[in-house]
mmCIF file of C-alpha atoms in Angstrom:
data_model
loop_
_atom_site.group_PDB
_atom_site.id
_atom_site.type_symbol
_atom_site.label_atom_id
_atom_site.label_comp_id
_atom_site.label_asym_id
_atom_site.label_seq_id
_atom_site.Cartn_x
_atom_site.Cartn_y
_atom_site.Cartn_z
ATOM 1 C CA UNK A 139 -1.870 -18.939 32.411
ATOM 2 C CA UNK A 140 -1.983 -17.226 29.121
ATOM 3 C CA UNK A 141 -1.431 -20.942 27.286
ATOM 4 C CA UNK A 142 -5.100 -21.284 28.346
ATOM 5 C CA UNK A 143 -6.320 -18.730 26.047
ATOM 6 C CA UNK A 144 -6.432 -19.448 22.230
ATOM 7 C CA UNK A 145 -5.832 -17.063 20.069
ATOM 8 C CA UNK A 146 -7.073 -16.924 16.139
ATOM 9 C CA UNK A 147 -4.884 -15.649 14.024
ATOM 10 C CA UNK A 148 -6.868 -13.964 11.039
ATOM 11 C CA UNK A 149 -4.951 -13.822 7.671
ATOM 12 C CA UNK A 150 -6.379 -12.589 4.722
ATOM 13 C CA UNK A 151 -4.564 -13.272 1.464
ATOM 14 C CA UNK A 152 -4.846 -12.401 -2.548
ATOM 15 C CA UNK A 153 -2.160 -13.282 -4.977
ATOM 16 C CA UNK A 154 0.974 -13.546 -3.060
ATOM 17 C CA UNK A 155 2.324 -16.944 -2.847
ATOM 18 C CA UNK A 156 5.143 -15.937 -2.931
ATOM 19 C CA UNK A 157 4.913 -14.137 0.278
ATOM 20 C CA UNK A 158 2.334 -15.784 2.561
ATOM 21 C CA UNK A 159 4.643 -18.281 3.387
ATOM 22 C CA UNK A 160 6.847 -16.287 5.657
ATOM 23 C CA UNK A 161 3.129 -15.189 7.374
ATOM 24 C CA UNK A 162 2.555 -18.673 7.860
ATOM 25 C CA UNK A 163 5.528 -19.762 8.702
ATOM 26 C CA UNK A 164 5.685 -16.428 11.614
ATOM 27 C CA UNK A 165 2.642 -17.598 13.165
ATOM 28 C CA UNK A 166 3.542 -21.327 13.034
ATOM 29 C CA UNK A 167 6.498 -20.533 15.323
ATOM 30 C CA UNK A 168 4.915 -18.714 18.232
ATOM 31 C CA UNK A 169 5.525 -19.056 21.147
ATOM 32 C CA UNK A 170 1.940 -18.394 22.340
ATOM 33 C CA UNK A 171 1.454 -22.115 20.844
ATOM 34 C CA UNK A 172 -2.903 -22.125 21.883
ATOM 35 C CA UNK A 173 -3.599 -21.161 18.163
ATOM 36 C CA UNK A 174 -5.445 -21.286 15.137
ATOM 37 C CA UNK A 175 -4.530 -19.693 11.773
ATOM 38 C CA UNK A 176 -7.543 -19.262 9.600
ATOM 39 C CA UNK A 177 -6.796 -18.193 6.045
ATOM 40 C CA UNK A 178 -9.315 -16.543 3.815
ATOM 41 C CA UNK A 179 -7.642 -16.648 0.040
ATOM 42 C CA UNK A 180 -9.035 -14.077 -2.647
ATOM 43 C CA UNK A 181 -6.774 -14.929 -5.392
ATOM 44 C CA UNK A 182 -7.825 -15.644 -8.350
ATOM 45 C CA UNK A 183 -5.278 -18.299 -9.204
ATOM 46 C CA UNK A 184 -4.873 -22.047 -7.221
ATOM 47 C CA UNK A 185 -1.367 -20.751 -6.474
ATOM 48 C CA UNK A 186 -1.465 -20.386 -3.037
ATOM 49 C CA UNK A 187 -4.147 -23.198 -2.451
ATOM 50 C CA UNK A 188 -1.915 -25.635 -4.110
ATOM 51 C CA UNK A 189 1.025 -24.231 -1.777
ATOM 52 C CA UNK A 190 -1.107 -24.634 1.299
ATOM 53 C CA UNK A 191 -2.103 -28.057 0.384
ATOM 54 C CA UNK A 192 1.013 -29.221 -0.511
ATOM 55 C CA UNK A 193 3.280 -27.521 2.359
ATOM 56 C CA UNK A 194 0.968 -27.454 5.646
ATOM 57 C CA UNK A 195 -1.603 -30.838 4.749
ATOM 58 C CA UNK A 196 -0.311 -32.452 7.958
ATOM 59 C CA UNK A 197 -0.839 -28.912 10.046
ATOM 60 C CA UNK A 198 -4.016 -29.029 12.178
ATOM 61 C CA UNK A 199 -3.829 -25.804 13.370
ATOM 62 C CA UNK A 200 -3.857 -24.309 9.959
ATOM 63 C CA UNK A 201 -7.567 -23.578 8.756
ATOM 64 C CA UNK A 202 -7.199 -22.561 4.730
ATOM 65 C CA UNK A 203 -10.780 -21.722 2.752
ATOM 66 C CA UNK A 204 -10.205 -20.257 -1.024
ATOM 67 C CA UNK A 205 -13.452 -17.581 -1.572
ATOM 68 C CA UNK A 206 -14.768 -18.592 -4.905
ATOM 69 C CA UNK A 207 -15.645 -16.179 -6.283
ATOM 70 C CA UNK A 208 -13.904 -13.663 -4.249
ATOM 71 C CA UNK A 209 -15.309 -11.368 -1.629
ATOM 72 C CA UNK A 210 -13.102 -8.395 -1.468
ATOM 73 C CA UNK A 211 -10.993 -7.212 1.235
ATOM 74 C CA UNK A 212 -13.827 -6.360 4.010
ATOM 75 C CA UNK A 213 -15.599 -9.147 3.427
ATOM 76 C CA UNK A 214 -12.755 -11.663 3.283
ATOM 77 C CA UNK A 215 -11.653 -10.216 6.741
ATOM 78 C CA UNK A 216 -14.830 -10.320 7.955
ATOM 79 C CA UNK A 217 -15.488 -13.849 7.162
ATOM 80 C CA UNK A 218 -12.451 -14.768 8.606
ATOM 81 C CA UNK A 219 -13.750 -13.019 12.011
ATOM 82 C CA UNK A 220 -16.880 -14.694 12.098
ATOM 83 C CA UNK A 221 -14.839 -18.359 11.687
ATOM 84 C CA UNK A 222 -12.359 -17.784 14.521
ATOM 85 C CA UNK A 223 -13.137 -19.819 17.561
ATOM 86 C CA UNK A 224 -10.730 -18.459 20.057
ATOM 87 C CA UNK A 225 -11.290 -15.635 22.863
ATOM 88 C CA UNK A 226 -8.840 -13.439 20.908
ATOM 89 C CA UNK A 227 -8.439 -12.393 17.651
ATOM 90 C CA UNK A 228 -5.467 -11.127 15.849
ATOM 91 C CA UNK A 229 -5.214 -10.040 12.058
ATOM 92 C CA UNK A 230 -2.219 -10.141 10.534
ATOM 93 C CA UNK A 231 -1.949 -9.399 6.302
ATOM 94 C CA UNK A 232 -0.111 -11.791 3.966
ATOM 95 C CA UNK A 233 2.712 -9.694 3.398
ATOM 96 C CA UNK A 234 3.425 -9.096 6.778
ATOM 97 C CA UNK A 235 4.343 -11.144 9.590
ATOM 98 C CA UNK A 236 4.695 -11.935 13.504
ATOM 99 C CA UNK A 237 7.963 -11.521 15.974
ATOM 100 C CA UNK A 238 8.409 -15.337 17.456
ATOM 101 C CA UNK A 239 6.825 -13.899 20.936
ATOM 102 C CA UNK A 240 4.471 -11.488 19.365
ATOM 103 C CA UNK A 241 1.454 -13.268 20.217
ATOM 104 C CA UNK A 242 2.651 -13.569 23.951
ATOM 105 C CA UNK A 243 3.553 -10.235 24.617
ATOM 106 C CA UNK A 244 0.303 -9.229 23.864
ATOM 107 C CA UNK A 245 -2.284 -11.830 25.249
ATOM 108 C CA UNK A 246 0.177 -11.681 28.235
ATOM 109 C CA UNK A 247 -1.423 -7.889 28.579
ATOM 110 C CA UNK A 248 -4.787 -9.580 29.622
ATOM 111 C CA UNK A 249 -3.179 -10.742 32.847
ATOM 112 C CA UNK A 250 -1.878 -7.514 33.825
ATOM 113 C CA UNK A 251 -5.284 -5.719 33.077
ATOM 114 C CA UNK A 252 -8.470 -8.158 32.837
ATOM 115 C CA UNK A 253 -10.995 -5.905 31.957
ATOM 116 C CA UNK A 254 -8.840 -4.983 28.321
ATOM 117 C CA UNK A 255 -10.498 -5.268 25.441
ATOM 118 C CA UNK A 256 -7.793 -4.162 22.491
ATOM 119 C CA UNK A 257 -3.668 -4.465 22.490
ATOM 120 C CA UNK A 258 -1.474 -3.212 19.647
ATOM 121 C CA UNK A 259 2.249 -2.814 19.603
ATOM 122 C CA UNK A 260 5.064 -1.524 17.512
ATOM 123 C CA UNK A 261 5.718 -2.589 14.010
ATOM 124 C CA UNK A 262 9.275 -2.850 12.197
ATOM 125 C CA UNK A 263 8.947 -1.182 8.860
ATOM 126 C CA UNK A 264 10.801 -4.014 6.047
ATOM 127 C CA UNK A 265 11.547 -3.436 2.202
ATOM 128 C CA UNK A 266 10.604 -6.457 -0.239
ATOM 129 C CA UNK A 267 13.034 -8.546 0.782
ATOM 130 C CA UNK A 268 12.155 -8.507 4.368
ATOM 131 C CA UNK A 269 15.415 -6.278 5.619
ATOM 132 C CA UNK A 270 14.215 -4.174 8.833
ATOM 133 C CA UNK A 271 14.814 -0.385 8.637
ATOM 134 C CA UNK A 272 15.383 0.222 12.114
ATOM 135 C CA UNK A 273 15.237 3.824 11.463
ATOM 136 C CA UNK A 274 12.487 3.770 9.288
ATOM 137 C CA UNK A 275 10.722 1.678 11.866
ATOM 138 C CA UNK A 276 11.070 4.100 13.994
ATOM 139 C CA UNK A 277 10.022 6.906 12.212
ATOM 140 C CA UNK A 278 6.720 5.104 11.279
ATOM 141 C CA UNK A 279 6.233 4.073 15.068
ATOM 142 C CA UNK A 280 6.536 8.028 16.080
ATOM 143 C CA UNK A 281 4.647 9.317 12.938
ATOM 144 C CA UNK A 282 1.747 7.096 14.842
ATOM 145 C CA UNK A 283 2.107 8.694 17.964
ATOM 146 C CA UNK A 284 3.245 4.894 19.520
ATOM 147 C CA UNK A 285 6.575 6.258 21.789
ATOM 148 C CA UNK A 286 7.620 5.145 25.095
ATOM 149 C CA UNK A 287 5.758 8.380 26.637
ATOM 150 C CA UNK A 288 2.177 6.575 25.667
ATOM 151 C CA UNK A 289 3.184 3.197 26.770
ATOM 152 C CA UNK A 290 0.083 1.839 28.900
ATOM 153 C CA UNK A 291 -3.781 2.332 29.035
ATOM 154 C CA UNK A 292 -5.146 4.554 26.267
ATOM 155 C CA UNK A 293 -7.111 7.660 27.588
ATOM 156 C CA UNK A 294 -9.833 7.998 26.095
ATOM 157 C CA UNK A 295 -9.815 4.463 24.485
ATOM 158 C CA UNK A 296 -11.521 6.109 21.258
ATOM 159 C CA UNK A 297 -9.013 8.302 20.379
ATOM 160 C CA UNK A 298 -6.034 5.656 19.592
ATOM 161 C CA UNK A 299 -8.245 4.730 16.575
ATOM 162 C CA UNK A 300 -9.048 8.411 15.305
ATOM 163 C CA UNK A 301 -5.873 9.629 14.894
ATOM 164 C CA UNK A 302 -4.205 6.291 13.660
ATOM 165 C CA UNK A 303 -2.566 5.242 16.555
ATOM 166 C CA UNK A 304 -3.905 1.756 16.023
ATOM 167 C CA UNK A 305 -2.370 -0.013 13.176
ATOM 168 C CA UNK A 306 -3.970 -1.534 10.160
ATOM 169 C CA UNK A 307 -2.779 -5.171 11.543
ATOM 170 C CA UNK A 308 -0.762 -7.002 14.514
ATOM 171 C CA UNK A 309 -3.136 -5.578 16.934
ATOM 172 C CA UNK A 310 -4.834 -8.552 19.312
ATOM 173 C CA UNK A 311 -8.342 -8.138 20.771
ATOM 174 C CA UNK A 312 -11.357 -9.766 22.277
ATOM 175 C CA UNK A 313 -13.203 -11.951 20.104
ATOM 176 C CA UNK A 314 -16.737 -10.977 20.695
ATOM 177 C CA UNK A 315 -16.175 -7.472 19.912
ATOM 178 C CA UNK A 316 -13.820 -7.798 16.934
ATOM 179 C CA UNK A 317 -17.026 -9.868 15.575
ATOM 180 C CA UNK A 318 -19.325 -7.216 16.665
ATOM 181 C CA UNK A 319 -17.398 -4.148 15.295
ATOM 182 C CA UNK A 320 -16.408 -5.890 12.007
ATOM 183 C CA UNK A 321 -15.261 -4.787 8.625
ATOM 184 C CA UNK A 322 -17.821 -2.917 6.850
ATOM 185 C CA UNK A 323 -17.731 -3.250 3.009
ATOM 186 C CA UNK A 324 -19.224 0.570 1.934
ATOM 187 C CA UNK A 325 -16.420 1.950 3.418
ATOM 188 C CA UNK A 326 -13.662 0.501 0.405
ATOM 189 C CA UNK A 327 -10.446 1.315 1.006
ATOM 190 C CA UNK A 328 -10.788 3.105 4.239
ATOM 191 C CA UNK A 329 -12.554 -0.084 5.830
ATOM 192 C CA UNK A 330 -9.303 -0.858 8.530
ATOM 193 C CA UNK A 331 -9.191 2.303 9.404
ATOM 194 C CA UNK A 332 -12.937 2.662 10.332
ATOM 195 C CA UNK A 333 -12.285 -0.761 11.769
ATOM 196 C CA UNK A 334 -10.152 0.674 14.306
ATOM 197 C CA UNK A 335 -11.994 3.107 15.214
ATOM 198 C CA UNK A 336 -14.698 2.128 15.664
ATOM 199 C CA UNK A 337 -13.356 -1.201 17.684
ATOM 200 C CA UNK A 338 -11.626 1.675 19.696
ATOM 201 C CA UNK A 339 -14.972 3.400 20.168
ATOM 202 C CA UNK A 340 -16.345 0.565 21.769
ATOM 203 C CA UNK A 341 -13.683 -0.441 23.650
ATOM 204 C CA UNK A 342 -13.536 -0.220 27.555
ATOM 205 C CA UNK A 343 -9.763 -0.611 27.983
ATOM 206 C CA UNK A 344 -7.465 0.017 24.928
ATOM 207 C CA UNK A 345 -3.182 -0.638 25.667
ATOM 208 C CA UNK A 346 -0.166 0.214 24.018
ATOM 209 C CA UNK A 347 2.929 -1.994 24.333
ATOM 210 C CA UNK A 348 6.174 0.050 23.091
ATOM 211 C CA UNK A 349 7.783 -2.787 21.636
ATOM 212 C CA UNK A 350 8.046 -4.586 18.261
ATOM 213 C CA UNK A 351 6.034 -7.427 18.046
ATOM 214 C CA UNK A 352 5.088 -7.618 13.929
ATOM 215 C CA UNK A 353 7.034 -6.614 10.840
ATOM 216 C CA UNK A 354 5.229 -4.604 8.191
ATOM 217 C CA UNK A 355 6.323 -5.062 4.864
ATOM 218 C CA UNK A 356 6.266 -1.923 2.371
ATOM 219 C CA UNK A 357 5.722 -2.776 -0.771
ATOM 220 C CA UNK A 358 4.343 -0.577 -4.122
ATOM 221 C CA UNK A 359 2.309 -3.217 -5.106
ATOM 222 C CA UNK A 360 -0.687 -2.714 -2.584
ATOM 223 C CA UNK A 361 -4.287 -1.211 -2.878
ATOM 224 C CA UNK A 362 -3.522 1.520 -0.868
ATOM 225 C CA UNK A 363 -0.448 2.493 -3.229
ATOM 226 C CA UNK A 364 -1.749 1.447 -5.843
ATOM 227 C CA UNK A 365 -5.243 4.055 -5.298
ATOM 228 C CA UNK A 366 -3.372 6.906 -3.327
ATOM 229 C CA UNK A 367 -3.653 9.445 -5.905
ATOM 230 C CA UNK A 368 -7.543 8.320 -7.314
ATOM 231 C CA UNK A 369 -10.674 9.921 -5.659
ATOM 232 C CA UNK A 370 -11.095 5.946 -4.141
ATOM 233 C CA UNK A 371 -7.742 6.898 -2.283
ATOM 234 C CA UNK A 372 -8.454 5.534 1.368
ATOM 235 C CA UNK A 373 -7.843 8.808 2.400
ATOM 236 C CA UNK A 374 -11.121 10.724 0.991
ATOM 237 C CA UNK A 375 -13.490 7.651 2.364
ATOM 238 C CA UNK A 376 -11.492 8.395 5.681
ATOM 239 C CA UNK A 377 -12.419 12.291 5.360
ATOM 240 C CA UNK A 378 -15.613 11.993 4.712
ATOM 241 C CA UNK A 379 -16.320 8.983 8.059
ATOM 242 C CA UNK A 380 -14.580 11.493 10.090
ATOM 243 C CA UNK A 381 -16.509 14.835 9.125
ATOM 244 C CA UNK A 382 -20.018 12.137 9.702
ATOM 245 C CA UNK A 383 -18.802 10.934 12.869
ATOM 246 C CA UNK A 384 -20.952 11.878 15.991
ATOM 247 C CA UNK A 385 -18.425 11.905 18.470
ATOM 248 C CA UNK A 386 -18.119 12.883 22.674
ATOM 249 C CA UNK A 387 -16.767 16.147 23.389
ATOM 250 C CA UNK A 388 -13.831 14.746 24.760
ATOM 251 C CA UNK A 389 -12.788 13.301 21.675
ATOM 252 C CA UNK A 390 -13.276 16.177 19.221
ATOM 253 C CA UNK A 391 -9.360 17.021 19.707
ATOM 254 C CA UNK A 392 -8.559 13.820 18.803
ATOM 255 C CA UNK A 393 -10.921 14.385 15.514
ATOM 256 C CA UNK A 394 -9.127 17.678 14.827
ATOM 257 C CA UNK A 395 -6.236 15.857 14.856
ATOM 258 C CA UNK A 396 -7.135 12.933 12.505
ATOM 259 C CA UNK A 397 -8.233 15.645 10.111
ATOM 260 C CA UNK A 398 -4.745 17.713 9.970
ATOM 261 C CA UNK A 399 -3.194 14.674 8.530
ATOM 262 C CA UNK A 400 -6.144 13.997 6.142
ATOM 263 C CA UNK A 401 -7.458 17.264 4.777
ATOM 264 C CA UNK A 402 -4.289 17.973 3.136
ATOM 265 C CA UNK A 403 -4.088 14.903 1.651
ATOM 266 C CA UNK A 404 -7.452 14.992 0.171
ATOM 267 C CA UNK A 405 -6.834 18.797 -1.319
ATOM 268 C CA UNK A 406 -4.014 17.703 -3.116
ATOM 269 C CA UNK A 407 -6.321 14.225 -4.569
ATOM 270 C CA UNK A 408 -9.449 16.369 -5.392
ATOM 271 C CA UNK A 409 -6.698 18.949 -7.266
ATOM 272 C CA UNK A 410 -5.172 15.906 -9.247
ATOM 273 C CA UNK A 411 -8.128 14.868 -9.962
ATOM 274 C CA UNK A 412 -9.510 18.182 -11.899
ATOM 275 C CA UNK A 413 -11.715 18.512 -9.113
ATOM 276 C CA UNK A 414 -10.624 21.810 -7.640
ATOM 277 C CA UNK A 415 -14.009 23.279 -6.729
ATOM 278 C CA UNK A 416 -14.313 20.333 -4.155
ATOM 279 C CA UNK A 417 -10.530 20.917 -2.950
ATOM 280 C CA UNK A 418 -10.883 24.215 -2.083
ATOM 281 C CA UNK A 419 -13.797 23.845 -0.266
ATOM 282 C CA UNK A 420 -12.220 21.538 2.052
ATOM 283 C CA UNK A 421 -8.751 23.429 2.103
ATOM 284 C CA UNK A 422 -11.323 26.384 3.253
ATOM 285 C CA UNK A 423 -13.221 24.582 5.808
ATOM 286 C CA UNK A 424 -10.431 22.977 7.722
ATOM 287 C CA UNK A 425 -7.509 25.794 7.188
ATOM 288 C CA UNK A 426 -6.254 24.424 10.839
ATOM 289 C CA UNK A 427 -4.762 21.976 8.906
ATOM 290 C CA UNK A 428 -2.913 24.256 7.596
ATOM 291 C CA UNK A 429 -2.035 26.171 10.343
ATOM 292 C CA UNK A 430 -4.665 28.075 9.848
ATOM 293 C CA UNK A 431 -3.094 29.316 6.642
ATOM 294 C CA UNK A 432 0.199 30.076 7.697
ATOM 295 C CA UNK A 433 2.072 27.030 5.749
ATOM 296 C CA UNK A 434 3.421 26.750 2.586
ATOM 297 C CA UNK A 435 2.033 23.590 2.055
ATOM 298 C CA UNK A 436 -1.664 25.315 1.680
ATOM 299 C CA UNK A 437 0.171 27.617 -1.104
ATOM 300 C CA UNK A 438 1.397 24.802 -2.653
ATOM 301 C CA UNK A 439 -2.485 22.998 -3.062
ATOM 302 C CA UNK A 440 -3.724 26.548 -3.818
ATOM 303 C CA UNK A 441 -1.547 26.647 -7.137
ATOM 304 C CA UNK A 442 -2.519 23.124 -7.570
ATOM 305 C CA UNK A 443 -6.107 24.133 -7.400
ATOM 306 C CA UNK A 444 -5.722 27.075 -9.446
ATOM 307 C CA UNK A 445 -3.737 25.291 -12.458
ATOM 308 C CA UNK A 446 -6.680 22.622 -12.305
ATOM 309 C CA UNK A 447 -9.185 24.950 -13.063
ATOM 310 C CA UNK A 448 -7.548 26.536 -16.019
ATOM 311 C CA UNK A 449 -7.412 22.885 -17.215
ATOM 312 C CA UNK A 450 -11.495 22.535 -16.995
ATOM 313 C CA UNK A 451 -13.159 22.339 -20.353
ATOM 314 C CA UNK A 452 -16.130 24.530 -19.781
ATOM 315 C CA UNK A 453 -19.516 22.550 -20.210
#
């Protein structure tokens, strides 16, 4: 019986109040009801502990610890790992939150394959307000490679993480290895995506369900949006983990892949940032990103790199 196996639900959260509640409340009403919800708070306000204590005092299954002083996003998820007492582990982020069966459709997978080590799903893409896009969600799902066509057991395992099948939360898997895998600090704003994969890496058995079991909330408010256009953009620390990354030959297609939808993002960062020299040599290095130079989008970061060089002061 899947009841038999608890499940910790991991939820890191900094400064939203205002938000966490409908988290909370997500994971409250599962149906999957063999849970824990361990919350590691970063804010630097009592806001949400005074919420937490206030709300959920009389809810045992709730497991709230405020990080004075606070330890940063891989370290707060990684705490939160290392307190989770169930045989799965599933992260979910504060502005996000769980479908009622969410939890159940996915620990159910264990049944159907025993030897599985990671399950991840669809997510509905929702504005601020929490409406669902159902197009949008769609688009997001298929931008991520998760369609019905690659519903099942992921082969080879490693390559859901390296091209970003795997998604930043929602995702359930075993305990043990979540704990062993872990989010690494030096890796800033890239640190979930290096999570995944190198959980996927390690993996035995990966699955993809194609159905919706978490809502992701898009927001302009979040570290990732709020760095995309800096040289601490997630994207360059991504770049430079996958050029490092000693990998099977099997999987360097899957490494090609990861790096069309990076390189051009970290030409156009590098030209922003009146760093052209370092732009070009990437754009030059991985032109089958572009096609191998047959796109306009190369063009495009060529002028880019070209108009930030005028703009160097000489030295």
């Amino acid at each position: 019986m899947t009841t038999q196996t608890k499940v910790s639900i991991c939820l890191p959260t900094c400064n939203r109040p205002d938000l966490i509640v409908e988290c909370i409340e997500s994971c409250l009403a599962q149906t999957h009801t063999n849970i824990e919800i361990l919350i590691g708070d970063d804010s630097k306000d009592d806001r949400t502990q005074r919420m937490i204590a206030t709300r959920y005092q009389h809810e045992p299954r709730i497991r709230y610890v405020r990080n004075t002083p606070s330890l940063g996003q891989a370290r707060n998820v990684s705490s939160l790992f290392n307190r989770a007492s169930g045989g799965r582990i599933l992260l979910i982020h504060d502005d996000d939150y769980l479908a009622v069966d969410g939890v159940e459709r996915l620990v159910s997978l264990w049944q159907r394959h025993p030897d599985l080590d990671v399950a991840f799903a669809n997510q509905y893409e929702v504005d601020q307000a929490g409406h669902v896009d159902r197009e949008a969600s769609d688009r997001l799902n298929a931008d991520f490679y998760r369609t019905k066509s690659a519903e099942g057991l992921q082969q080879p395992p490693g390559r859901t993480g390296l091209i970003q099948m795997f998604p930043n939360n929602g995702w359930m898997a075993n305990a043990d290895l979540v704990r062993r895998i872990s989010y690494k600090e030096q890796y800033g704003m890239c640190c979930d995506y290096v999570f995944g994969v190198e959980l996927c890496l390690a993996a035995k058995q990966v699955y993809y369900l194609n159905e919706y079991v978490s809502f992701y909330r898009k927001t302009d408010v979040s570290i990732s949006m709020t760095t995309k256009r800096s040289t601490s953009a997630a994207s360059v620390s991504a770049y430079a983990f996958i050029e490092k990354l000693r990998l099977d030959r099997p999987l360097e297609p899957a490494r090609k892949l990861a790096l069309r939808r990076i390189v051009p993002i970290v030409v156009s960062v590098y030209s922003r940032n009146h760093d052209p020299i370092k732009g070009l040599r990437i754009a030059a290095k991985n032109l089958f990103a572009y096609n191998y130079g047959f796109s306009m989008r190369l063009y495009y970061h060529l002028m880019m790199i070209s108009r930030s060089m005028l703009t160097l002061k000489p030295r």
